[in-house]
Coordinates of C-alpha atoms in Angstrom, one line a residue:
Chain Y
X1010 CA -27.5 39.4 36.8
X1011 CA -26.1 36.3 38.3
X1012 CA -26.6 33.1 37.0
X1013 CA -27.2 31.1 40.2
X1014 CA -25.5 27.9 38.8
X1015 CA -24.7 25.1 40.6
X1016 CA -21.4 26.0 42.6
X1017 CA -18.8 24.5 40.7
X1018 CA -15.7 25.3 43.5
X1019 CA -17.3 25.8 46.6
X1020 CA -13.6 25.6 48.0
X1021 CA -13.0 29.1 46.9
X1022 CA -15.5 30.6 49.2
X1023 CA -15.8 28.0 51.8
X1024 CA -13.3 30.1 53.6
X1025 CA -14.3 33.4 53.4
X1026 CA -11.5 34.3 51.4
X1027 CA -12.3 37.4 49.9
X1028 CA -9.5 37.4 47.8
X1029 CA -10.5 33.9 46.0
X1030 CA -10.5 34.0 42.7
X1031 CA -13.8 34.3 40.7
X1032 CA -15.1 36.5 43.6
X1033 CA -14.1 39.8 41.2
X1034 CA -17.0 41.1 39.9
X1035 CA -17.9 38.5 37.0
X1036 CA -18.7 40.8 33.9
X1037 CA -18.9 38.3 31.2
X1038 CA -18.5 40.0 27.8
X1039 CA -21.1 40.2 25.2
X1040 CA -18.1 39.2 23.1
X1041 CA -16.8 36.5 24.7
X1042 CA -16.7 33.5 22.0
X1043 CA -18.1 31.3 24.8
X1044 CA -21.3 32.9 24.3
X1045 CA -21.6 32.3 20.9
X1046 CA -22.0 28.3 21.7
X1047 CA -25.0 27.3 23.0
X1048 CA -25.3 26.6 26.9
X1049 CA -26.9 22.9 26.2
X1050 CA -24.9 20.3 24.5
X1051 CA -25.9 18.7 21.0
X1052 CA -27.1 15.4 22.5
X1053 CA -29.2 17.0 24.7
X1054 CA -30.8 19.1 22.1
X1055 CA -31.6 16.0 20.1
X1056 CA -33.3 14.1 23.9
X1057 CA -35.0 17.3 24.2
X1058 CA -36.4 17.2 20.6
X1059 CA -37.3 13.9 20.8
X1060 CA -39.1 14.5 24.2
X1061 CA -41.2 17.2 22.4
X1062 CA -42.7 14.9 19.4
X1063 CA -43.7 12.2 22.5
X1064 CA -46.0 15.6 24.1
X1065 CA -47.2 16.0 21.5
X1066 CA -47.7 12.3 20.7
X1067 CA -49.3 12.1 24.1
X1068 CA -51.8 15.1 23.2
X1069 CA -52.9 13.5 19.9
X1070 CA -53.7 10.3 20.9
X1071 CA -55.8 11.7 23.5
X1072 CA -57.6 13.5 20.6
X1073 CA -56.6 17.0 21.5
X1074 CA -56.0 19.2 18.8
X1075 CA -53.1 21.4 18.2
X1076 CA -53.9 25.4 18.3
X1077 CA -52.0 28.6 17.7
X1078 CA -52.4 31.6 19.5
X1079 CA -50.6 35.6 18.6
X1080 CA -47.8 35.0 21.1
X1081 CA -47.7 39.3 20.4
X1082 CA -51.5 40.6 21.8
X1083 CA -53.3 43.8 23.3
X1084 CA -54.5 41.4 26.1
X1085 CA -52.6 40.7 29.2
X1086 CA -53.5 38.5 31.9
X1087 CA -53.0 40.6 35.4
X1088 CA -51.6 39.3 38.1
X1089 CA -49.1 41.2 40.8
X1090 CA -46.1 39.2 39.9
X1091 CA -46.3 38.3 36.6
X1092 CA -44.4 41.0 34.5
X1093 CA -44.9 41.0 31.1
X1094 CA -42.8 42.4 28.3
X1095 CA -44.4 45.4 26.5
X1096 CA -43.8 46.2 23.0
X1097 CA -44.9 48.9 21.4
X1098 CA -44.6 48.9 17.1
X1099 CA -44.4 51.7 14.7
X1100 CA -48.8 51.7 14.8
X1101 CA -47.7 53.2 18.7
X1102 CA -50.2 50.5 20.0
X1103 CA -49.4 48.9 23.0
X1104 CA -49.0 44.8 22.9
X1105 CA -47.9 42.3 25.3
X1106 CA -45.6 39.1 25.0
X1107 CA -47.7 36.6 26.4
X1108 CA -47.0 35.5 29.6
X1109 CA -49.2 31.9 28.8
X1110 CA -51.6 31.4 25.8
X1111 CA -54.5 31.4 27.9
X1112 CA -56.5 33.9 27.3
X1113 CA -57.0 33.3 23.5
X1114 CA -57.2 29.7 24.1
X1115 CA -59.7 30.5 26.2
X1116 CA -61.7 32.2 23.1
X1117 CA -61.0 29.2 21.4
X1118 CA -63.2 27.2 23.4
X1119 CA -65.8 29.7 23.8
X1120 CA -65.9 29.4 20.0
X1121 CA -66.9 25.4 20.3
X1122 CA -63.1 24.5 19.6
X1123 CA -63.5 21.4 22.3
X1124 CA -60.3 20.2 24.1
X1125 CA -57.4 22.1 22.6
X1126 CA -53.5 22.0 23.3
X1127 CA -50.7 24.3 22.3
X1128 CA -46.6 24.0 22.1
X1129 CA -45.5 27.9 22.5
X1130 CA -43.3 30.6 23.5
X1131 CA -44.6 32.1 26.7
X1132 CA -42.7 35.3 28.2
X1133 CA -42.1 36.5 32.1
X1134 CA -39.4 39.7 32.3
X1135 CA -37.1 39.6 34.6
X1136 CA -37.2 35.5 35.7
X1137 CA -33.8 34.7 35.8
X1138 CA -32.2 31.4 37.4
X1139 CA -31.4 27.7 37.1
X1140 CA -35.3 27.1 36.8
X1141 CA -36.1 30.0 35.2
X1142 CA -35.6 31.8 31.9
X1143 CA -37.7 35.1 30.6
X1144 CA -38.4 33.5 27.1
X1145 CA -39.4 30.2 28.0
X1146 CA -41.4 27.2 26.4
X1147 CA -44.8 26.2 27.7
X1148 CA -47.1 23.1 27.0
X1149 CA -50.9 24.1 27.9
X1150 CA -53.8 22.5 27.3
X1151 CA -58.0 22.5 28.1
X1152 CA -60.0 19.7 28.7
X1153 CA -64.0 20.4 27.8
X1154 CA -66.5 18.8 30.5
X1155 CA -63.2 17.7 32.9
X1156 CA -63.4 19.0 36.6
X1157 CA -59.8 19.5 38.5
X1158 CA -60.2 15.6 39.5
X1159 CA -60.2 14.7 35.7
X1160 CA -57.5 16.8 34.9
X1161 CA -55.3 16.0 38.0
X1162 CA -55.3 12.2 36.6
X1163 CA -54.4 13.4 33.4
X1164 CA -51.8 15.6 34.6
X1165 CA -50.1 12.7 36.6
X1166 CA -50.7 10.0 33.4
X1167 CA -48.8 12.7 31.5
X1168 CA -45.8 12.9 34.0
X1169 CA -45.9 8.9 34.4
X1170 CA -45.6 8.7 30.1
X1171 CA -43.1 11.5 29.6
X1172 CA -40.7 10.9 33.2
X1173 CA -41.4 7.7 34.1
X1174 CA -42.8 9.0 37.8
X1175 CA -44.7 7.2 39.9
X1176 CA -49.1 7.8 39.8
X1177 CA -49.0 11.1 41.3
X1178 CA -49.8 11.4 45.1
X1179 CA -52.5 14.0 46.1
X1180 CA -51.6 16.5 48.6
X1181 CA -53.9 19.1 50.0
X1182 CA -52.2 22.7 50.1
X1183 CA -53.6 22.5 53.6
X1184 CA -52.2 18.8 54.2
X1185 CA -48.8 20.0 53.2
X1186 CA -48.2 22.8 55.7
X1187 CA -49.4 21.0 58.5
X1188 CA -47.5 18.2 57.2
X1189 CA -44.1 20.4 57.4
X1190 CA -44.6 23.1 59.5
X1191 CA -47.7 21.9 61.4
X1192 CA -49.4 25.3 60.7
X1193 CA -52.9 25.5 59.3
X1194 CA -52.7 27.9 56.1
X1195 CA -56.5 28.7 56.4
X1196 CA -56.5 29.3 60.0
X1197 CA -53.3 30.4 61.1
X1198 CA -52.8 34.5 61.8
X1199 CA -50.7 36.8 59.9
X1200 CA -48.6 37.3 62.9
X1201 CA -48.1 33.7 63.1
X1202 CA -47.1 33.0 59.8
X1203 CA -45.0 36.3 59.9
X1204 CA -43.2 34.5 62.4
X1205 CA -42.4 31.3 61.0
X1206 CA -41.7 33.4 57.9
X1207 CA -39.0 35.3 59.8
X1208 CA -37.8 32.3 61.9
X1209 CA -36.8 31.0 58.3
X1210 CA -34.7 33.6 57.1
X1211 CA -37.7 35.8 55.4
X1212 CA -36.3 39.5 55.5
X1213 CA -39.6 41.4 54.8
X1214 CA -41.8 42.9 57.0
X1215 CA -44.8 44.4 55.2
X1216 CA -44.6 40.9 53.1
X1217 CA -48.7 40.0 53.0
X1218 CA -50.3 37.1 54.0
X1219 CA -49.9 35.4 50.3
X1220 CA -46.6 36.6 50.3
X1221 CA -45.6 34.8 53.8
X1222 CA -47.5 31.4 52.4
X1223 CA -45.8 31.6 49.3
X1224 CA -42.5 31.8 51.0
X1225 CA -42.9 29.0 53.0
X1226 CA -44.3 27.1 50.6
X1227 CA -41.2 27.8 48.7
X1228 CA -38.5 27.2 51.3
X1229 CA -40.5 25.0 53.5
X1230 CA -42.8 22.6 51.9
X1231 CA -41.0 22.1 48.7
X1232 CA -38.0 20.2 50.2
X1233 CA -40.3 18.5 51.5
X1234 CA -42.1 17.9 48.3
X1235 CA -38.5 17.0 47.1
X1236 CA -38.7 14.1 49.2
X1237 CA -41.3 12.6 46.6
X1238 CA -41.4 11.5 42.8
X1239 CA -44.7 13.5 42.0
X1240 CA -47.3 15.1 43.7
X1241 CA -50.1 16.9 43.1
X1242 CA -51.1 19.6 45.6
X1243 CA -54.3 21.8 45.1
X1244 CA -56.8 23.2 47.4
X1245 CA -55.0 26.4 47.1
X1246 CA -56.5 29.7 49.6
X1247 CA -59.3 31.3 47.4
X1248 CA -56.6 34.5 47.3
X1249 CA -54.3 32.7 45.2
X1250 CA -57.4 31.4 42.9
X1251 CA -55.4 33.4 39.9
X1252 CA -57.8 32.0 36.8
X1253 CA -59.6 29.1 38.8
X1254 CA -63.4 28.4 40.4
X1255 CA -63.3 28.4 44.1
X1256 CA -65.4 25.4 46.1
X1257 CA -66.1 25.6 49.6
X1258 CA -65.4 22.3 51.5
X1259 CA -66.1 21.4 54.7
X1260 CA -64.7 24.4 57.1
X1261 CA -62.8 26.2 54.3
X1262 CA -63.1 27.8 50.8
X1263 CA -60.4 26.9 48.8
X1264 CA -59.7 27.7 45.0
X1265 CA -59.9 24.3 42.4
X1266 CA -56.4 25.4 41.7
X1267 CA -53.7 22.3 41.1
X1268 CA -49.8 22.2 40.9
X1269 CA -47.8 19.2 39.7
X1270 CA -44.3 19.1 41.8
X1271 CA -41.7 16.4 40.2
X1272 CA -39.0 15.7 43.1
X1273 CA -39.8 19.3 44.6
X1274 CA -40.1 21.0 41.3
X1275 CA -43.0 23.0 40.3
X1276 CA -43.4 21.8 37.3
X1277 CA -47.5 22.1 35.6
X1278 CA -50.2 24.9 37.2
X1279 CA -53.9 24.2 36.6
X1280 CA -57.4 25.5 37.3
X1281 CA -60.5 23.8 37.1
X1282 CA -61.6 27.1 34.9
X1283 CA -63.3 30.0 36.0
X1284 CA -66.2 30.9 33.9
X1285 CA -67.7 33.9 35.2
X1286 CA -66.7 37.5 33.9
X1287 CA -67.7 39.8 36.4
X1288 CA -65.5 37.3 38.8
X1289 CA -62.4 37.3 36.6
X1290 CA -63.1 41.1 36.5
X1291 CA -63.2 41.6 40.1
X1292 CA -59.4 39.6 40.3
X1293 CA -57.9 41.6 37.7
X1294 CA -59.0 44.4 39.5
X1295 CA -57.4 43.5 42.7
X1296 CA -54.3 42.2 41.2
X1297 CA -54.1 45.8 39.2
X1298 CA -54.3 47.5 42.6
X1299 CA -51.5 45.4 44.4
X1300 CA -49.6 45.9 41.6
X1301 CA -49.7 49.9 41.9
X1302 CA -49.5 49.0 45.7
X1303 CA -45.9 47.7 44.6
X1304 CA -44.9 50.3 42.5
X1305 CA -45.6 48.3 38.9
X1306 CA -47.2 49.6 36.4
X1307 CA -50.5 49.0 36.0
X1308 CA -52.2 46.7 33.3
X1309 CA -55.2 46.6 31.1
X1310 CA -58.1 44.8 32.5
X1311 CA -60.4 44.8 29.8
X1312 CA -60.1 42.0 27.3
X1313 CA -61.1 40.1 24.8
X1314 CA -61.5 37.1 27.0
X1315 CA -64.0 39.1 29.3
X1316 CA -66.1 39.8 25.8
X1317 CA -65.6 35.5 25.1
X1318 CA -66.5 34.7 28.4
X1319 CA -69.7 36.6 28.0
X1320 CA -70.4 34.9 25.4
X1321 CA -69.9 31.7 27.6
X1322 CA -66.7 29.3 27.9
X1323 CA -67.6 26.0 28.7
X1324 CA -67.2 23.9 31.5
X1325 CA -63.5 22.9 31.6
X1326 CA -60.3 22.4 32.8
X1327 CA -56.5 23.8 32.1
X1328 CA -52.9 23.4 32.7
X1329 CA -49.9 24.6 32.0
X1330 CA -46.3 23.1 31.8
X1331 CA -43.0 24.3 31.5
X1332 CA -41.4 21.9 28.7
X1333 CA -37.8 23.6 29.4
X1334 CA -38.0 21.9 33.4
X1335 CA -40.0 19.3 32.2
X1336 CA -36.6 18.7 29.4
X1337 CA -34.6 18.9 32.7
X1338 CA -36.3 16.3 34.7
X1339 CA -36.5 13.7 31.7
X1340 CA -32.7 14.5 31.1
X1341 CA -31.7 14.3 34.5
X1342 CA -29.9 17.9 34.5
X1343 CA -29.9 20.6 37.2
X1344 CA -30.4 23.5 35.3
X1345 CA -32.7 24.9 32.3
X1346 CA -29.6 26.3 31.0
X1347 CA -28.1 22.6 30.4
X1348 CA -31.8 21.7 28.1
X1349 CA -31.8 24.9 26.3
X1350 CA -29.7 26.2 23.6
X1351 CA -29.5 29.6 24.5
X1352 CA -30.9 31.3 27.7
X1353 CA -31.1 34.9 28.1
X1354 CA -27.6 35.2 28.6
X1355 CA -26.9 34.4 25.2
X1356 CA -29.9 35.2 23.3
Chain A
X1259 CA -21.0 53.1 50.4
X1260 CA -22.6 51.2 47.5
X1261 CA -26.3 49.0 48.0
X1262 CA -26.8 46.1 45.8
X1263 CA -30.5 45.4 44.6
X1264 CA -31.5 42.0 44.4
X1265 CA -30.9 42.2 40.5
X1266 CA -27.0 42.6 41.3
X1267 CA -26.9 39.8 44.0
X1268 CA -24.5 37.4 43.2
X1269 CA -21.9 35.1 44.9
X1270 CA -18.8 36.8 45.9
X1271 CA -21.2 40.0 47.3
X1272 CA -19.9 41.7 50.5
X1273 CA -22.4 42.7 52.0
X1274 CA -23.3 44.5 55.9
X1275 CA -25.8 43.6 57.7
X1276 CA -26.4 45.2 60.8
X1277 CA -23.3 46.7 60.9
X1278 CA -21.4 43.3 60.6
X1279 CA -19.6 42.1 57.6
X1280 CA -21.0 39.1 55.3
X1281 CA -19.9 37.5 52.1
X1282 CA -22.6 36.0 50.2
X1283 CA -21.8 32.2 49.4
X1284 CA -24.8 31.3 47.5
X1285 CA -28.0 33.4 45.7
X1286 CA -30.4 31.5 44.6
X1287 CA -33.0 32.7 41.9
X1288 CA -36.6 31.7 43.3
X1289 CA -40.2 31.8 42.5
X1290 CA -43.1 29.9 42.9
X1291 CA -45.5 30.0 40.1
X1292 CA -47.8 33.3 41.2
X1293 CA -45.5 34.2 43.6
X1294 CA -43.1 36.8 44.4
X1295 CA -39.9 36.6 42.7
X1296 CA -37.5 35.2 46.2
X1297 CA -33.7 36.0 46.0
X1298 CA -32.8 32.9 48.4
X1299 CA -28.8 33.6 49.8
X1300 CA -26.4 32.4 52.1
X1301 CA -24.5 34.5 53.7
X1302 CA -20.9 33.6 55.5
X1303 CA -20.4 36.4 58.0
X1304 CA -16.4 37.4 57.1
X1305 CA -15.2 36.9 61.3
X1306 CA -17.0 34.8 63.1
X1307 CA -17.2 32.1 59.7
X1308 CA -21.1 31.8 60.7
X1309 CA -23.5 30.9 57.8
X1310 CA -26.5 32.5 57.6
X1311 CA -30.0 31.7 55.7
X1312 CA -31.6 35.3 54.0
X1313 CA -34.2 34.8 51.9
X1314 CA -34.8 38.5 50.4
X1315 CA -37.8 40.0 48.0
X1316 CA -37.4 41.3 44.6
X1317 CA -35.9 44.9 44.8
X1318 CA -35.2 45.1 48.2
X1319 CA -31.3 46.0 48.7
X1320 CA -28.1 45.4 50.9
X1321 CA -25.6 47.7 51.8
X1322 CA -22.2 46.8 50.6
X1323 CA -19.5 46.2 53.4
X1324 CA -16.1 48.4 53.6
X1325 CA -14.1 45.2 53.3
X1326 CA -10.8 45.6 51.2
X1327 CA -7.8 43.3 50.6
X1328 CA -4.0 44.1 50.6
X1329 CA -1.5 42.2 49.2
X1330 CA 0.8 42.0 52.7
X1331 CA 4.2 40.1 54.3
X1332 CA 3.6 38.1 57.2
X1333 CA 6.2 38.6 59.3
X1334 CA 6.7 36.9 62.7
X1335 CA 4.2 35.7 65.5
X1336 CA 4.3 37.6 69.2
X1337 CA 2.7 35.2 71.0
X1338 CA -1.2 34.9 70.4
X1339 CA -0.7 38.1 68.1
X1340 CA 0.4 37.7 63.8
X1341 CA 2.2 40.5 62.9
X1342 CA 1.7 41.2 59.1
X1343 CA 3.6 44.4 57.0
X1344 CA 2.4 46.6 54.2
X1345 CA 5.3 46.5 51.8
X1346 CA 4.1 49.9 50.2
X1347 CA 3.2 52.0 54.0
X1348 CA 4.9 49.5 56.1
X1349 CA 2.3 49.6 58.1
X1350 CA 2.2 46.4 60.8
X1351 CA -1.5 45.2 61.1
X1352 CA -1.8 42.5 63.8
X1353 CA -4.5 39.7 63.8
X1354 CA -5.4 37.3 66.9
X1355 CA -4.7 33.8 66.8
X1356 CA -8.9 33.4 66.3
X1357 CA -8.6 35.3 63.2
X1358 CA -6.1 33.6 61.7
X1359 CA -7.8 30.7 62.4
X1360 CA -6.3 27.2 61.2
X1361 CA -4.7 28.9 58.0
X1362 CA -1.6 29.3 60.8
X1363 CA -0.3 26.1 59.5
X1364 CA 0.8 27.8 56.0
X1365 CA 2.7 31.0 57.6
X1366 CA 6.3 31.3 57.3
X1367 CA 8.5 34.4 58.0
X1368 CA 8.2 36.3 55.1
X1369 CA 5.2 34.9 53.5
X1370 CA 3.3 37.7 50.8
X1371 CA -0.4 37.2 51.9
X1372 CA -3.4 38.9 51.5
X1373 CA -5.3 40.5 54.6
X1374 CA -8.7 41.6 54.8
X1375 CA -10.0 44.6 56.5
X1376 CA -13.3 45.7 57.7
X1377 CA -14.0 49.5 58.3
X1378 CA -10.0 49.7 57.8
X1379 CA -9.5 46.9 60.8
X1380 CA -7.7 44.0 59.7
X1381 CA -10.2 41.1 60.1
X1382 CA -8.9 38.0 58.1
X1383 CA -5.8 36.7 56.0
X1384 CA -5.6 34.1 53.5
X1385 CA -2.4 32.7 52.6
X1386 CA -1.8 32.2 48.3
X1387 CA -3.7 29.1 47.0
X1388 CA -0.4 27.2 45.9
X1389 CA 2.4 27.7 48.1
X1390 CA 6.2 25.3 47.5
X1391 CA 7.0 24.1 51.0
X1392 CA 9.7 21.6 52.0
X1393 CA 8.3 18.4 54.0
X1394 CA 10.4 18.3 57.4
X1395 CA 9.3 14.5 57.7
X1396 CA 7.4 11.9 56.2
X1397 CA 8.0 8.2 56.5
X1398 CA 10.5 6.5 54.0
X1399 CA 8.6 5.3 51.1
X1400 CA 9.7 1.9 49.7
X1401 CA 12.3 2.8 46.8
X1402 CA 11.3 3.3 43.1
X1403 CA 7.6 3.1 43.8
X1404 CA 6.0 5.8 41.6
X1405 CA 2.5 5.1 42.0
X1406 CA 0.9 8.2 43.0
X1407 CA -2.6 6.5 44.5
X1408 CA -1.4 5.3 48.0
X1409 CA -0.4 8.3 50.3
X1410 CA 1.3 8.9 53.3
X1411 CA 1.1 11.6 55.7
X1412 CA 4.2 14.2 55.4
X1413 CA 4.8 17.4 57.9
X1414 CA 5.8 20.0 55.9
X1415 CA 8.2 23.5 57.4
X1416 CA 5.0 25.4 58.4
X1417 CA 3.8 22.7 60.3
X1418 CA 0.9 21.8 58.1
X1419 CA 0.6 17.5 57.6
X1420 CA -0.3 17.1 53.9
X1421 CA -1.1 13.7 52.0
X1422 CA 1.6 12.7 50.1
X1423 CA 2.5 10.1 46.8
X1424 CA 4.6 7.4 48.8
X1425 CA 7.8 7.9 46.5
X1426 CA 8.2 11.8 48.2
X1427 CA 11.2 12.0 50.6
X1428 CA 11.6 14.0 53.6
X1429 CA 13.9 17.2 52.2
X1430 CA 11.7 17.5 49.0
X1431 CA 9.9 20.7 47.7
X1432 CA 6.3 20.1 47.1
X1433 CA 3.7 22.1 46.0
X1434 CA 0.5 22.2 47.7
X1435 CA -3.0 23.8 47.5
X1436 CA -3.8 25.2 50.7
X1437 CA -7.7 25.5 49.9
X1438 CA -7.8 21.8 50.2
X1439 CA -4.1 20.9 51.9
X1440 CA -3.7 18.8 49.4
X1441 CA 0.0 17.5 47.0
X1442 CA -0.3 19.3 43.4
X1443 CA 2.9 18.1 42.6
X1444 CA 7.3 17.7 43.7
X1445 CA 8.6 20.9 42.9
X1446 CA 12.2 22.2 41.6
X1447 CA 14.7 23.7 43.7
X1448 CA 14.7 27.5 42.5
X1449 CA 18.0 29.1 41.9
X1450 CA 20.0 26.9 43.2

């Protein structure tokens, strides 16, 4: 797998010389002593560190308080492209590295816990790249009796405290794409977004409707995002709801689903939280059948969670935040790989 | 011939893509949140220099491109047409003036180069990435200044102009990088 780093000699290939150097096939050896050394250097480990006891700081004096959750569980959250890493022990029983601590925070709070926040290791196989990394380090917290506007503020006095951004500026998900590519996302036709899709370099052809917005939102919207210290986009289409209530507004439904973006990059998720079992039965469902639709192995969709939220979670709110990008922005690197001592290449 | 999945994209790739050779530039690891994991590449198509913008889903694949390099001797120029040899076959591959493109400038008789073919055509050449050339002419510099940060221009035998320390003489050897056409450094006369 390649690691997508900034190009450090874009002479070599500018020319389409085949013969450049470093064009060879790049098989780094497991043995190779620069893999022993860590791919971030000292002084950024210590920013980094000191980065993490000002979260936390932030968390505490807000009155959150800290949680642990099995980072090893039977439960899985199912979604199509969230692949989590399966490990089966000697008992032959099936767990799942978590993919976010979510669904046993959430039994926290059904169990009266009130507003909770956790530091952990959250897994996702196969994610690979300058912003990614499959072992990764995620900040996620739940507010009790806070809607998405409540948690949105939150989210943006967080980023002003730890990055020094600018308040956050509030985009709709609608506002953004008729912003950049003066399409409605609610309205427009597959065709149409198929179109734009394809006009922009998107080689797939059975690609969905999500799959089309998601692109463009990617490739399209995001620069544009780039464009901005912080904002917070939400109003997402009810499909893309994932773990969030839905609200109908005006003309459309859309889900209470919010995204913090730091100079284009994705950098915190959040729901104002779904509450209702059979609902969040229903998704998994549907995000079980396009994953067999894709050829992935299907997941569990009973859970734990299901039984908690039967029981009755609260009214609240949630976000998640990757700490490795959020280490990057507040370091001013380009790449995970500079604020983490060693990615999966060398782990 | 070979398909790369997504998982084995990487810079350097060559790649065909509807029948036409591409190298792939950049690869870009992407993926929103929920989404679909996005291999985002550029791809530089290996004749016409042409860049173009793929964005390509998880798992889908590209089929690798025929293209091979040999280690040849340029040899002379007939008109618009460079005549290279095979020292091994002696084989004489020819490429047009377009192919050969602005990397002319570095060709002397004799030159060991390597040449790219497509489906066994030759399509490219790239001449070594530090070559010792002698400069034909550059203006007199003013005598014993050594200081290497003002340049002036200097023609060197294969025609190419290169930016040189002010203290280099016309009649010199210098070694250049022909990537950037820039002065490495005055080189030694070799068995002399």
């Amino acid at each position: 797998m390649s690691l997508s780093q900034p190009d450090s000699s874009p002479t070599d290939l500018s020319r389409g010389r085949s013969s450049a150097p470093g064009s060879d096939r790049e098989s780094v050896s497991h043995r190779s002593p620069e893999l022993a050394l860590p791919s971030a250097n000292v002084d950024n480990l210590k920013r980094r560190a000191a980065l993490l006891a000002r979260t936390r700081r932030f968390f505490e004096e807000r009155r959150y308080f800290e949680v642990e959750t099995p980072v090893l569980s039977r439960d899985v959250c199912v979604d199509v492209y969230l692949d989590p890493i399966a490990v089966e022990g000697a008992s032959g029983e099936r767990h799942f590295l978590q993919t976010s601590p979510e669904f046993a925070m959430k039994r926290l709070l059904a169990a009266g816990a009130g507003s909770i926040y956790q530091i952990t290791r959250a897994f996702r196989d196969r994610e690979f790249g300058p912003l990614h990394n499959p072992e990764f380090t995620i900040v996620e917290w739940y507010r009790v009796d806070a809607d998405a506007n409540l948690l949105m503020e939150e989210i943006s006095d967080l980023a002003q405290a730890l990055l020094g951004t600018a308040p956050a500026e509030r985009w709709s998900y609608r506002e953004a794409f008729r912003r950049t590519l003066d399409l409605d996302p609610f309205t427009a036709g597959n065709a149409q977004l198929a179109e734009v899709a394809q006009s922009a370099g998107f080689h797939d052809r059975e690609a969905e409707r999500d799959d089309l917005l998601d692109f463009l939102l990617a490739t399209r919207v995001q620069p544009e995002l780039a464009k901005h210290d912080a904002i917070l986009l939400h109003g997402y289409p009810p499909s893309q709801a994932a773990l969030a209530e839905v609200a109908t507004e005006g003309d459309v439904t859309t889900a209470l689903r919010f995204e913090l973006f730091v100079r284009g990059i994705e950098l915190c998720n959040g729901y104002q939280e779904l509450r209702d079992a059979n609902e969040l039965t229903r998704r998994q469902n549907e995000q079980n059948e396009k994953r067999i639709g894709q050829k992935k192995a299907s997941l569990p969709t009973d859970s734990r969670l299901l039984r908690a939220m039967e029981i009755g979670l609260p009214r609240c709110s949630g976000c998640a935040l990757g700490f490795d990008r959020l280490a990057m922005l507040a370091l001013g690197a380009t790449s995970i790989q500079e604020v983490v001592a060693f990615p999966a290449d060398r782990a | 011939m070979v398909s790369y999945n997504t998982s084995d994209f990487r810079k350097g790739l060559k790649v065909q893509i509807d029948g036409e050779p591409f190298l792939m530039v950049e690869c870009n690891f992407v993926k929103p949140g929920k989404g679909q994991a996005l291999y985002k590449t550029k791809l530089k198509h290996l004749i016409k220099n042409t860049v173009l913008d793929r964005t390509y889903k998880s798992g889908e694949s590209l089929e690798g491109a025929d293209v091979e390099d040999t280690e040849m001797q340029f040899l002379y120029q007939d008109g618009e047409n460079y005549v290279f040899m095979d020292p091994t076959t002696f084989d004489q591959p020819t490429l047009t003036a377009e192919q050969v493109g602005d990397d002319a400038k570095w060709l002397k008789d004799g030159l060991m180069c390597m040449v790219t073919f497509y489906n066994g055509n030759p399509i490219a050449f790239a001449p070594p990435n530090h070559l010792v050339l002698r400069v034909e002419y550059t203006e007199p510099g003013a005598r014993g200044n050594t200081a290497t940060n003002v340049t002036k221009p200097a023609t060197v035998e294969t025609g190419a102009e290169v930016q040189v320390p002010i203290f280099i003489e016309t009649g010199e050897l210098i070694k250049v990088d022909t990537r950037t056409s820039s002065y490495i450094e005055r080189a030694r006369e070799d068995k002399k």
